[in-house]
Each structure stands twice: as C-alpha cells, then as structure tokens.
C-alpha cells in the first residue's frame, strides 16, 4: 500500500497528496512545521512539539484550524494508517492559498499536513566515532529579522549553511550568530563540556529551542552534571573536553572535529556517552 499522507482531515496516497501552487507556504515559505519521532508507537514529547508548533504559528499570526488534541489524534491515526511504530513525523501548517501578492489576509484555508515515514538515520559510525563539523560562513538569521525560535517553512538560512557543510564533506555545519557567538547547527543544537560543566547556548543566542536539547539538559541535571545556558564562542569549542549535537532525528551524536581540528581527545567523551545512553533509555523506556 502507498504511504498515506494526511491533509486537512483526509488521508491520501503519497502520489495524490497535493496542495495548491498558490499556497503561500510554497510561494513565500509562509507557514510552520515540526519534526518528531515515534518510538514503539509513542510520539516522543508530543505535547512539547505541539506547543512549539502553536507558538511558531502564533509568532507569524497564523491560526491553526484545529485543536492540539485533534492534531495529536490525527498524528496517531496517520501513524496507524501507515503501520509505523518507529518513525519520523513531519507536521506542516501553511498559510493556505491566496493571491500572488504578499498579503496573508487574502489566504484561505491554512493547510494542515502530516507526513509519517521511516527515519533516515545517520550512519551508526557517527555515534561510535563522532562526526566532524565545519563552521559555515552563513550566520544564523538575525533574531530581530526573523527569529530562529520560529520553526518556519523558510529554512533557506539553514540550507545555505548545510550546503557549505556538505561541500566540506560534513553532514552538519556550525552556525554562529550575528555577534559571532555559537548559535547551533543547521538542524541540531550544540553542547560542549568544559571543566565538568555542560554548556549550551541560551535561546536568546538566536537558536531554535530544541526539544531534544531540553530533554538532554534535564537528563544531565538528573545525573548531577552541572549545566549552564550561556553564550560562548568557537574558541570555547576548540578548548572543550567534549562536544555533541542534539535533535529529534539525530538524537545525541558526538562531535570530534571542528574545522579540521580534533576536539577533546578526538573521540566521543564519557559524559557524551553517558547522555547518549540516558537518552536511549528515556525514549525507549
Ligand atoms: N535547530 C534547528 C535549526 C532545527 O531545525 C532543529 C530541529 N530540526 C533543532 C535545532 C533540534 O530541535 P529538536 O530537538 O526539537 O528536534
């Protein structure tokens, strides 16, 4: 059976899952989205993802035409229709179709789309050996121009940086903010361990408030590791003892090189490995 995609209350075969070319989601990237994981049929931190989707929508003055509860139910129905227990879920809400002008008031019918699929995981080797990052010349969007806290359908900022990473042979790239501080990667948050403290940039460094990031901060605190959300620079990564990334798709993945320079011992560190294990237990437990 073809993959079933949810659009506005109906399920369609993948090939028939279509929306208007006049949708401002397509014309202008005017919409919001979420990426979530389900483990053994249970969506990890569904409430947090729905809250973030609603906040993103609110920030762009877009009213989602259903309740969070109905969205949660639609997610479960779409997973069930596809027989997916362990998979990736993409929620999309577009502004809807309008005229060719910018005016969002002329858009009708915001489209709610739910795509569930098997997950394209990073190779196992990245988790065992750690991955390498390069610093992108493309800085993260200035928060006063377009807040990185909004998970909007306009991901060009991240895509430009991703292209730089891929050209350098890296699957992820480090993005700095307009102040030259570390922000995040193109689709993952970043942590370092320095002198026994686990550090990650604060939300106002201009980052997406990752749900995996928040889960890892909680896990670290439960393990008695001191955590701090403070601004830091690339210098701090170079002198860090450990480094890792977090994201719904990547989960927790060690970083062992930045811009060709080894970090820490050049191998995934003990705290990173401990947090990977704790995260594994959290999502599967
Ligand atoms: N930063 C960016 C820019 C992202 O797009 C994502 C998610 N894809 C993340 C961080 C990680 O967020 P989460 O843990 O909620 O997946």
PDB file of C-alpha atoms and ligand atoms in Angstrom:
ATOM      1  CA  UNK A   1       0.000   0.000   0.000  1.00  0.00           C
ATOM      2  CA  UNK A   2       1.181   3.506  -0.818  1.00  0.00           C
ATOM      3  CA  UNK A   3       2.296   5.780   2.003  1.00  0.00           C
ATOM      4  CA  UNK A   4      -0.686   7.683   3.369  1.00  0.00           C
ATOM      5  CA  UNK A   5      -0.373  11.434   3.886  1.00  0.00           C
ATOM      6  CA  UNK A   6      -2.820  13.442   5.990  1.00  0.00           C
ATOM      7  CA  UNK A   7      -4.063  16.715   4.508  1.00  0.00           C
ATOM      8  CA  UNK A   8      -6.880  18.592   6.222  1.00  0.00           C
ATOM      9  CA  UNK A   9      -8.642  15.604   7.733  1.00  0.00           C
ATOM     10  CA  UNK A  10      -8.244  13.145   4.839  1.00  0.00           C
ATOM     11  CA  UNK A  11      -5.614  10.548   4.027  1.00  0.00           C
ATOM     12  CA  UNK A  12      -4.180  10.463   0.503  1.00  0.00           C
ATOM     13  CA  UNK A  13      -1.792   8.143  -1.296  1.00  0.00           C
ATOM     14  CA  UNK A  14       1.638   9.767  -1.421  1.00  0.00           C
ATOM     15  CA  UNK A  15       1.308  10.427  -5.184  1.00  0.00           C
ATOM     16  CA  UNK A  16      -2.042  12.177  -4.678  1.00  0.00           C
ATOM     17  CA  UNK A  17      -1.037  14.223  -1.636  1.00  0.00           C
ATOM     18  CA  UNK A  18      -1.031  17.707  -3.183  1.00  0.00           C
ATOM     19  CA  UNK A  19      -1.740  21.291  -2.275  1.00  0.00           C
ATOM     20  CA  UNK A  20      -2.291  24.414  -4.367  1.00  0.00           C
ATOM     21  CA  UNK A  21       0.594  26.134  -6.150  1.00  0.00           C
ATOM     22  CA  UNK A  22      -0.987  29.353  -4.830  1.00  0.00           C
ATOM     23  CA  UNK A  23      -0.367  28.286  -1.242  1.00  0.00           C
ATOM     24  CA  UNK A  24       1.778  30.902   0.463  1.00  0.00           C
ATOM     25  CA  UNK A  25       3.662  28.071   2.101  1.00  0.00           C
ATOM     26  CA  UNK A  26       5.093  27.399  -1.361  1.00  0.00           C
ATOM     27  CA  UNK A  27       5.138  30.959  -2.704  1.00  0.00           C
ATOM     28  CA  UNK A  28       6.744  32.558   0.354  1.00  0.00           C
ATOM     29  CA  UNK A  29       7.707  29.880   2.862  1.00  0.00           C
ATOM     30  CA  UNK A  30       4.785  31.269   4.865  1.00  0.00           C
ATOM     31  CA  UNK A  31       3.984  28.519   7.334  1.00  0.00           C
ATOM     32  CA  UNK A  32       5.392  26.488  10.205  1.00  0.00           C
ATOM     33  CA  UNK A  33       6.441  22.907  10.836  1.00  0.00           C
ATOM     34  CA  UNK A  34       7.604  20.314  13.335  1.00  0.00           C
ATOM     35  CA  UNK A  35       9.739  17.190  13.105  1.00  0.00           C
ATOM     36  CA  UNK A  36       9.102  14.480  15.693  1.00  0.00           C
ATOM     37  CA  UNK A  37       9.955  10.851  16.339  1.00  0.00           C
ATOM     38  CA  UNK A  38       7.826   7.960  17.389  1.00  0.00           C
ATOM     39  CA  UNK A  39       9.329   5.069  19.322  1.00  0.00           C
ATOM     40  CA  UNK A  40       7.308   1.849  19.593  1.00  0.00           C
ATOM     41  CA  UNK A  41       4.204   3.770  18.517  1.00  0.00           C
ATOM     42  CA  UNK A  42       4.644   6.520  21.119  1.00  0.00           C
ATOM     43  CA  UNK A  43       5.482  10.047  19.946  1.00  0.00           C
ATOM     44  CA  UNK A  44       8.379  11.440  21.959  1.00  0.00           C
ATOM     45  CA  UNK A  45       7.377  14.687  23.740  1.00  0.00           C
ATOM     46  CA  UNK A  46       4.294  15.188  21.570  1.00  0.00           C
ATOM     47  CA  UNK A  47       2.935  17.892  23.894  1.00  0.00           C
ATOM     48  CA  UNK A  48       6.165  19.892  23.666  1.00  0.00           C
ATOM     49  CA  UNK A  49       6.200  19.625  19.867  1.00  0.00           C
ATOM     50  CA  UNK A  50       2.556  20.712  19.626  1.00  0.00           C
ATOM     51  CA  UNK A  51       3.223  23.614  21.981  1.00  0.00           C
ATOM     52  CA  UNK A  52       6.183  24.720  19.853  1.00  0.00           C
ATOM     53  CA  UNK A  53       4.139  24.401  16.634  1.00  0.00           C
ATOM     54  CA  UNK A  54       1.385  26.537  18.127  1.00  0.00           C
ATOM     55  CA  UNK A  55       3.930  29.097  19.353  1.00  0.00           C
ATOM     56  CA  UNK A  56       5.599  29.264  15.922  1.00  0.00           C
ATOM     57  CA  UNK A  57       2.162  29.762  14.342  1.00  0.00           C
ATOM     58  CA  UNK A  58       1.260  32.416  16.861  1.00  0.00           C
ATOM     59  CA  UNK A  59       4.517  34.253  16.195  1.00  0.00           C
ATOM     60  CA  UNK A  60       3.620  34.553  12.499  1.00  0.00           C
ATOM     61  CA  UNK A  61      -0.038  35.299  13.265  1.00  0.00           C
ATOM     62  CA  UNK A  62      -1.306  32.070  11.743  1.00  0.00           C
ATOM     63  CA  UNK A  63      -4.274  30.345  13.272  1.00  0.00           C
ATOM     64  CA  UNK A  64      -4.083  26.569  13.165  1.00  0.00           C
ATOM     65  CA  UNK A  65      -7.572  25.371  12.195  1.00  0.00           C
ATOM     66  CA  UNK A  66      -7.778  22.568  14.761  1.00  0.00           C
ATOM     67  CA  UNK A  67      -7.070  21.907  18.414  1.00  0.00           C
ATOM     68  CA  UNK A  68      -3.833  20.443  19.749  1.00  0.00           C
ATOM     69  CA  UNK A  69      -5.823  17.449  20.897  1.00  0.00           C
ATOM     70  CA  UNK A  70      -7.236  16.873  17.404  1.00  0.00           C
ATOM     71  CA  UNK A  71      -3.750  17.255  15.919  1.00  0.00           C
ATOM     72  CA  UNK A  72      -2.394  14.660  18.370  1.00  0.00           C
ATOM     73  CA  UNK A  73      -5.182  12.279  17.354  1.00  0.00           C
ATOM     74  CA  UNK A  74      -4.525  12.905  13.647  1.00  0.00           C
ATOM     75  CA  UNK A  75      -0.840  12.094  14.200  1.00  0.00           C
ATOM     76  CA  UNK A  76      -1.738   8.757  15.810  1.00  0.00           C
ATOM     77  CA  UNK A  77      -4.207   7.976  13.019  1.00  0.00           C
ATOM     78  CA  UNK A  78      -1.626   8.746  10.323  1.00  0.00           C
ATOM     79  CA  UNK A  79       0.973   6.566  12.054  1.00  0.00           C
ATOM     80  CA  UNK A  80      -1.578   3.761  12.373  1.00  0.00           C
ATOM     81  CA  UNK A  81      -2.697   4.070   8.725  1.00  0.00           C
ATOM     82  CA  UNK A  82       0.916   3.544   7.686  1.00  0.00           C
ATOM     83  CA  UNK A  83       1.662   0.840  10.244  1.00  0.00           C
ATOM     84  CA  UNK A  84       4.589   2.930  11.515  1.00  0.00           C
ATOM     85  CA  UNK A  85       5.757   2.351  15.090  1.00  0.00           C
ATOM     86  CA  UNK A  86       9.304   3.678  14.885  1.00  0.00           C
ATOM     87  CA  UNK A  87       9.413   6.590  12.526  1.00  0.00           C
ATOM     88  CA  UNK A  88       9.658  10.260  11.782  1.00  0.00           C
ATOM     89  CA  UNK A  89       6.683  12.613  11.732  1.00  0.00           C
ATOM     90  CA  UNK A  90       6.524  15.928   9.911  1.00  0.00           C
ATOM     91  CA  UNK A  91       3.729  18.366  10.817  1.00  0.00           C
ATOM     92  CA  UNK A  92       3.209  21.271   8.444  1.00  0.00           C
ATOM     93  CA  UNK A  93       0.772  24.165   8.620  1.00  0.00           C
ATOM     94  CA  UNK A  94       0.762  26.525   5.659  1.00  0.00           C
ATOM     95  CA  UNK A  95      -0.863  29.951   5.328  1.00  0.00           C
ATOM     96  CA  UNK A  96      -3.123  28.492   2.633  1.00  0.00           C
ATOM     97  CA  UNK A  97      -3.762  29.560  -0.939  1.00  0.00           C
ATOM     98  CA  UNK A  98      -4.053  33.230  -1.747  1.00  0.00           C
ATOM     99  CA  UNK A  99      -3.131  35.672  -4.474  1.00  0.00           C
ATOM    100  CA  UNK A 100       0.365  36.175  -5.847  1.00  0.00           C
ATOM    101  CA  UNK A 101       0.778  39.207  -3.573  1.00  0.00           C
ATOM    102  CA  UNK A 102       2.245  39.015  -0.087  1.00  0.00           C
ATOM    103  CA  UNK A 103      -0.957  39.876   1.776  1.00  0.00           C
ATOM    104  CA  UNK A 104      -1.615  36.987   4.164  1.00  0.00           C
ATOM    105  CA  UNK A 105      -5.167  38.243   4.719  1.00  0.00           C
ATOM    106  CA  UNK A 106      -6.030  37.059   1.223  1.00  0.00           C
ATOM    107  CA  UNK A 107      -5.092  33.488   2.079  1.00  0.00           C
ATOM    108  CA  UNK A 108      -7.807  30.992   2.813  1.00  0.00           C
ATOM    109  CA  UNK A 109      -7.683  27.522   4.166  1.00  0.00           C
ATOM    110  CA  UNK A 110      -4.448  27.039   6.062  1.00  0.00           C
ATOM    111  CA  UNK A 111      -3.369  23.504   5.137  1.00  0.00           C
ATOM    112  CA  UNK A 112      -2.545  21.002   7.855  1.00  0.00           C
ATOM    113  CA  UNK A 113      -0.308  18.242   6.549  1.00  0.00           C
ATOM    114  CA  UNK A 114       1.030  15.222   8.435  1.00  0.00           C
ATOM    115  CA  UNK A 115       3.691  13.038   6.839  1.00  0.00           C
ATOM    116  CA  UNK A 116       4.939   9.950   8.626  1.00  0.00           C
ATOM    117  CA  UNK A 117       7.783   7.910   7.259  1.00  0.00           C
ATOM    118  CA  UNK A 118      10.594   5.641   8.226  1.00  0.00           C
ATOM    119  CA  UNK A 119      13.511   7.595   9.578  1.00  0.00           C
ATOM    120  CA  UNK A 120      16.713   8.216   7.628  1.00  0.00           C
ATOM    121  CA  UNK A 121      19.253   7.764  10.407  1.00  0.00           C
ATOM    122  CA  UNK A 122      22.851   8.947  10.479  1.00  0.00           C
ATOM    123  CA  UNK A 123      25.254   6.041   9.929  1.00  0.00           C
ATOM    124  CA  UNK A 124      25.976   4.075  13.096  1.00  0.00           C
ATOM    125  CA  UNK A 125      29.646   5.028  12.730  1.00  0.00           C
ATOM    126  CA  UNK A 126      28.853   8.667  13.621  1.00  0.00           C
ATOM    127  CA  UNK A 127      27.565   7.526  17.021  1.00  0.00           C
ATOM    128  CA  UNK A 128      30.584   5.290  17.599  1.00  0.00           C
ATOM    129  CA  UNK A 129      33.331   7.550  16.239  1.00  0.00           C
ATOM    130  CA  UNK A 130      31.737  11.005  16.344  1.00  0.00           C
ATOM    131  CA  UNK A 131      31.250  13.416  13.480  1.00  0.00           C
ATOM    132  CA  UNK A 132      33.098  16.369  12.078  1.00  0.00           C
ATOM    133  CA  UNK A 133      31.758  19.903  11.725  1.00  0.00           C
ATOM    134  CA  UNK A 134      32.803  22.940   9.763  1.00  0.00           C
ATOM    135  CA  UNK A 135      31.857  26.484  10.643  1.00  0.00           C
ATOM    136  CA  UNK A 136      29.593  27.953   7.992  1.00  0.00           C
ATOM    137  CA  UNK A 137      30.290  31.475   6.756  1.00  0.00           C
ATOM    138  CA  UNK A 138      26.490  31.885   6.616  1.00  0.00           C
ATOM    139  CA  UNK A 139      25.462  33.259  10.009  1.00  0.00           C
ATOM    140  CA  UNK A 140      22.174  32.335  11.676  1.00  0.00           C
ATOM    141  CA  UNK A 141      19.262  34.663  10.889  1.00  0.00           C
ATOM    142  CA  UNK A 142      19.390  37.842  12.970  1.00  0.00           C
ATOM    143  CA  UNK A 143      16.743  37.278  15.669  1.00  0.00           C
ATOM    144  CA  UNK A 144      15.348  40.758  15.102  1.00  0.00           C
ATOM    145  CA  UNK A 145      14.817  39.987  11.395  1.00  0.00           C
ATOM    146  CA  UNK A 146      13.345  36.503  11.584  1.00  0.00           C
ATOM    147  CA  UNK A 147      13.519  34.792  14.941  1.00  0.00           C
ATOM    148  CA  UNK A 148      15.214  31.378  14.815  1.00  0.00           C
ATOM    149  CA  UNK A 149      12.745  30.437  17.565  1.00  0.00           C
ATOM    150  CA  UNK A 150      10.086  30.207  14.853  1.00  0.00           C
ATOM    151  CA  UNK A 151      10.248  26.850  13.105  1.00  0.00           C
ATOM    152  CA  UNK A 152       9.043  28.349   9.843  1.00  0.00           C
ATOM    153  CA  UNK A 153       8.868  26.875   6.354  1.00  0.00           C
ATOM    154  CA  UNK A 154      11.593  29.314   5.342  1.00  0.00           C
ATOM    155  CA  UNK A 155      14.710  27.269   6.057  1.00  0.00           C
ATOM    156  CA  UNK A 156      16.976  28.919   3.474  1.00  0.00           C
ATOM    157  CA  UNK A 157      19.279  30.240   6.179  1.00  0.00           C
ATOM    158  CA  UNK A 158      19.916  26.686   7.350  1.00  0.00           C
ATOM    159  CA  UNK A 159      20.063  25.269   3.809  1.00  0.00           C
ATOM    160  CA  UNK A 160      22.771  27.763   2.794  1.00  0.00           C
ATOM    161  CA  UNK A 161      24.864  26.676   5.774  1.00  0.00           C
ATOM    162  CA  UNK A 162      24.098  22.994   5.107  1.00  0.00           C
ATOM    163  CA  UNK A 163      25.450  23.398   1.547  1.00  0.00           C
ATOM    164  CA  UNK A 164      28.686  24.778   2.976  1.00  0.00           C
ATOM    165  CA  UNK A 165      28.944  21.794   5.296  1.00  0.00           C
ATOM    166  CA  UNK A 166      28.259  19.284   2.529  1.00  0.00           C
ATOM    167  CA  UNK A 167      30.804  20.936   0.241  1.00  0.00           C
ATOM    168  CA  UNK A 168      33.362  20.425   3.004  1.00  0.00           C
ATOM    169  CA  UNK A 169      32.333  16.775   3.413  1.00  0.00           C
ATOM    170  CA  UNK A 170      30.415  17.333   6.677  1.00  0.00           C
ATOM    171  CA  UNK A 171      26.788  16.371   7.297  1.00  0.00           C
ATOM    172  CA  UNK A 172      26.327  19.241   9.736  1.00  0.00           C
ATOM    173  CA  UNK A 173      27.716  22.768   9.905  1.00  0.00           C
ATOM    174  CA  UNK A 174      28.189  25.078  12.861  1.00  0.00           C
ATOM    175  CA  UNK A 175      26.339  28.380  12.613  1.00  0.00           C
ATOM    176  CA  UNK A 176      27.406  31.474  14.522  1.00  0.00           C
ATOM    177  CA  UNK A 177      25.033  34.313  15.354  1.00  0.00           C
ATOM    178  CA  UNK A 178      25.288  37.975  14.363  1.00  0.00           C
ATOM    179  CA  UNK A 179      27.510  38.594  17.414  1.00  0.00           C
ATOM    180  CA  UNK A 180      29.972  35.880  16.394  1.00  0.00           C
ATOM    181  CA  UNK A 181      28.815  33.574  19.188  1.00  0.00           C
ATOM    182  CA  UNK A 182      27.980  29.926  18.688  1.00  0.00           C
ATOM    183  CA  UNK A 183      24.296  29.526  17.825  1.00  0.00           C
ATOM    184  CA  UNK A 184      23.519  25.979  16.668  1.00  0.00           C
ATOM    185  CA  UNK A 185      23.908  23.677  13.691  1.00  0.00           C
ATOM    186  CA  UNK A 186      21.648  23.654  10.640  1.00  0.00           C
ATOM    187  CA  UNK A 187      19.186  21.198  12.182  1.00  0.00           C
ATOM    188  CA  UNK A 188      20.646  20.377  15.596  1.00  0.00           C
ATOM    189  CA  UNK A 189      21.547  22.110  18.851  1.00  0.00           C
ATOM    190  CA  UNK A 190      25.102  22.028  20.187  1.00  0.00           C
ATOM    191  CA  UNK A 191      26.568  21.278  23.610  1.00  0.00           C
ATOM    192  CA  UNK A 192      30.122  21.354  24.969  1.00  0.00           C
ATOM    193  CA  UNK A 193      31.621  20.034  28.169  1.00  0.00           C
ATOM    194  CA  UNK A 194      34.219  22.245  29.768  1.00  0.00           C
ATOM    195  CA  UNK A 195      35.766  21.794  33.231  1.00  0.00           C
ATOM    196  CA  UNK A 196      32.946  19.424  34.148  1.00  0.00           C
ATOM    197  CA  UNK A 197      30.177  21.838  33.166  1.00  0.00           C
ATOM    198  CA  UNK A 198      27.778  21.125  30.320  1.00  0.00           C
ATOM    199  CA  UNK A 199      27.242  24.292  28.302  1.00  0.00           C
ATOM    200  CA  UNK A 200      24.770  25.104  25.553  1.00  0.00           C
ATOM    201  CA  UNK A 201      23.888  28.486  24.024  1.00  0.00           C
ATOM    202  CA  UNK A 202      20.860  30.251  25.546  1.00  0.00           C
ATOM    203  CA  UNK A 203      17.689  30.718  23.494  1.00  0.00           C
ATOM    204  CA  UNK A 204      18.475  34.399  23.020  1.00  0.00           C
ATOM    205  CA  UNK A 205      21.705  33.493  21.204  1.00  0.00           C
ATOM    206  CA  UNK A 206      19.238  33.120  18.317  1.00  0.00           C
ATOM    207  CA  UNK A 207      18.505  29.396  18.190  1.00  0.00           C
ATOM    208  CA  UNK A 208      15.605  27.028  17.937  1.00  0.00           C
ATOM    209  CA  UNK A 209      14.676  25.814  21.420  1.00  0.00           C
ATOM    210  CA  UNK A 210      15.240  22.163  20.635  1.00  0.00           C
ATOM    211  CA  UNK A 211      13.057  19.629  22.378  1.00  0.00           C
ATOM    212  CA  UNK A 212      15.925  17.145  22.455  1.00  0.00           C
ATOM    213  CA  UNK A 213      18.132  19.937  23.850  1.00  0.00           C
ATOM    214  CA  UNK A 214      15.701  20.454  26.714  1.00  0.00           C
ATOM    215  CA  UNK A 215      15.416  16.708  27.357  1.00  0.00           C
ATOM    216  CA  UNK A 216      19.222  16.388  27.490  1.00  0.00           C
ATOM    217  CA  UNK A 217      19.509  19.337  29.893  1.00  0.00           C
ATOM    218  CA  UNK A 218      17.012  17.549  32.183  1.00  0.00           C
ATOM    219  CA  UNK A 219      18.861  14.238  31.901  1.00  0.00           C
ATOM    220  CA  UNK A 220      22.184  15.917  32.711  1.00  0.00           C
ATOM    221  CA  UNK A 221      20.696  17.621  35.751  1.00  0.00           C
ATOM    222  CA  UNK A 222      19.216  14.319  36.943  1.00  0.00           C
ATOM    223  CA  UNK A 223      22.690  12.783  36.587  1.00  0.00           C
ATOM    224  CA  UNK A 224      24.166  15.508  38.782  1.00  0.00           C
ATOM    225  CA  UNK A 225      26.002  17.228  35.922  1.00  0.00           C
ATOM    226  CA  UNK A 226      26.186  20.998  36.246  1.00  0.00           C
ATOM    227  CA  UNK A 227      24.550  22.668  33.238  1.00  0.00           C
ATOM    228  CA  UNK A 228      24.517  26.256  32.039  1.00  0.00           C
ATOM    229  CA  UNK A 229      22.820  28.037  29.157  1.00  0.00           C
ATOM    230  CA  UNK A 230      25.405  30.705  28.445  1.00  0.00           C
ATOM    231  CA  UNK A 231      26.808  32.367  25.324  1.00  0.00           C
ATOM    232  CA  UNK A 232      30.154  31.026  24.090  1.00  0.00           C
ATOM    233  CA  UNK A 233      32.342  31.254  21.032  1.00  0.00           C
ATOM    234  CA  UNK A 234      34.128  28.900  18.655  1.00  0.00           C
ATOM    235  CA  UNK A 235      37.175  29.317  20.920  1.00  0.00           C
ATOM    236  CA  UNK A 236      35.262  27.533  23.690  1.00  0.00           C
ATOM    237  CA  UNK A 237      34.531  24.617  21.367  1.00  0.00           C
ATOM    238  CA  UNK A 238      38.213  24.335  20.424  1.00  0.00           C
ATOM    239  CA  UNK A 239      39.226  24.132  24.094  1.00  0.00           C
ATOM    240  CA  UNK A 240      36.265  21.947  25.129  1.00  0.00           C
ATOM    241  CA  UNK A 241      36.680  18.461  26.583  1.00  0.00           C
ATOM    242  CA  UNK A 242      33.645  17.063  24.769  1.00  0.00           C
ATOM    243  CA  UNK A 243      31.108  18.207  22.209  1.00  0.00           C
ATOM    244  CA  UNK A 244      27.838  16.770  20.902  1.00  0.00           C
ATOM    245  CA  UNK A 245      24.708  17.662  18.956  1.00  0.00           C
ATOM    246  CA  UNK A 246      21.057  17.025  19.768  1.00  0.00           C
ATOM    247  CA  UNK A 247      17.993  16.835  17.537  1.00  0.00           C
ATOM    248  CA  UNK A 248      14.837  14.792  17.047  1.00  0.00           C
ATOM    249  CA  UNK A 249      16.335  12.922  14.097  1.00  0.00           C
ATOM    250  CA  UNK A 250      19.972  12.768  15.276  1.00  0.00           C
ATOM    251  CA  UNK A 251      19.115  12.201  18.979  1.00  0.00           C
ATOM    252  CA  UNK A 252      22.509  12.702  20.719  1.00  0.00           C
ATOM    253  CA  UNK A 253      25.535  12.471  18.424  1.00  0.00           C
ATOM    254  CA  UNK A 254      29.165  13.101  19.410  1.00  0.00           C
ATOM    255  CA  UNK A 255      31.286  15.728  17.595  1.00  0.00           C
ATOM    256  CA  UNK A 256      35.033  15.055  17.472  1.00  0.00           C
ATOM    257  CA  UNK A 257      36.386  17.622  14.984  1.00  0.00           C
ATOM    258  CA  UNK A 258      35.674  21.223  14.135  1.00  0.00           C
ATOM    259  CA  UNK A 259      37.234  22.889  11.092  1.00  0.00           C
ATOM    260  CA  UNK A 260      39.804  20.117  10.840  1.00  0.00           C
ATOM    261  CA  UNK A 261      40.896  20.342  14.483  1.00  0.00           C
ATOM    262  CA  UNK A 262      40.316  17.491  16.935  1.00  0.00           C
ATOM    263  CA  UNK A 263      38.147  18.298  19.961  1.00  0.00           C
ATOM    264  CA  UNK A 264      38.973  16.882  23.390  1.00  0.00           C
ATOM    265  CA  UNK A 265      40.636  13.510  22.944  1.00  0.00           C
ATOM    266  CA  UNK A 266      39.347  13.253  19.361  1.00  0.00           C
ATOM    267  CA  UNK A 267      36.958  10.501  20.497  1.00  0.00           C
ATOM    268  CA  UNK A 268      33.409  10.660  21.933  1.00  0.00           C
ATOM    269  CA  UNK A 269      33.793  11.650  25.594  1.00  0.00           C
ATOM    270  CA  UNK A 270      32.479   9.826  28.690  1.00  0.00           C
ATOM    271  CA  UNK A 271      29.772  12.367  29.540  1.00  0.00           C
ATOM    272  CA  UNK A 272      28.578  12.333  25.927  1.00  0.00           C
ATOM    273  CA  UNK A 273      28.382   8.531  26.007  1.00  0.00           C
ATOM    274  CA  UNK A 274      26.556   8.630  29.318  1.00  0.00           C
ATOM    275  CA  UNK A 275      23.993  11.111  27.995  1.00  0.00           C
ATOM    276  CA  UNK A 276      23.534   9.092  24.782  1.00  0.00           C
ATOM    277  CA  UNK A 277      22.753   6.063  26.971  1.00  0.00           C
ATOM    278  CA  UNK A 278      20.369   8.002  29.217  1.00  0.00           C
ATOM    279  CA  UNK A 279      18.614   9.470  26.197  1.00  0.00           C
ATOM    280  CA  UNK A 280      18.245   5.991  24.711  1.00  0.00           C
ATOM    281  CA  UNK A 281      16.637   4.808  27.962  1.00  0.00           C
ATOM    282  CA  UNK A 282      14.348   7.852  28.060  1.00  0.00           C
ATOM    283  CA  UNK A 283      12.957   7.353  24.548  1.00  0.00           C
ATOM    284  CA  UNK A 284      12.665   3.578  24.763  1.00  0.00           C
ATOM    285  CA  UNK A 285      11.633   3.359  28.415  1.00  0.00           C
TER     286      UNK A 285
HETATM  287  N1  LIG B   1      17.925  23.629  15.492  1.00  0.00           N
HETATM  288  C1  LIG B   1      17.301  23.675  14.310  1.00  0.00           C
HETATM  289  C2  LIG B   1      17.579  24.811  13.403  1.00  0.00           C
HETATM  290  C3  LIG B   1      16.402  22.658  13.958  1.00  0.00           C
HETATM  291  O1  LIG B   1      15.762  22.709  12.792  1.00  0.00           O
HETATM  292  C4  LIG B   1      16.175  21.594  14.853  1.00  0.00           C
HETATM  293  C5  LIG B   1      15.184  20.500  14.565  1.00  0.00           C
HETATM  294  N2  LIG B   1      15.172  20.018  13.310  1.00  0.00           N
HETATM  295  C6  LIG B   1      16.882  21.564  16.065  1.00  0.00           C
HETATM  296  C7  LIG B   1      17.737  22.612  16.353  1.00  0.00           C
HETATM  297  C8  LIG B   1      16.684  20.462  17.055  1.00  0.00           C
HETATM  298  O2  LIG B   1      15.407  20.571  17.633  1.00  0.00           O
HETATM  299  P1  LIG B   1      14.604  19.302  18.178  1.00  0.00           P
HETATM  300  O3  LIG B   1      15.450  18.689  19.243  1.00  0.00           O
HETATM  301  O4  LIG B   1      13.345  19.865  18.710  1.00  0.00           O
HETATM  302  O5  LIG B   1      14.411  18.386  17.022  1.00  0.00           O
END
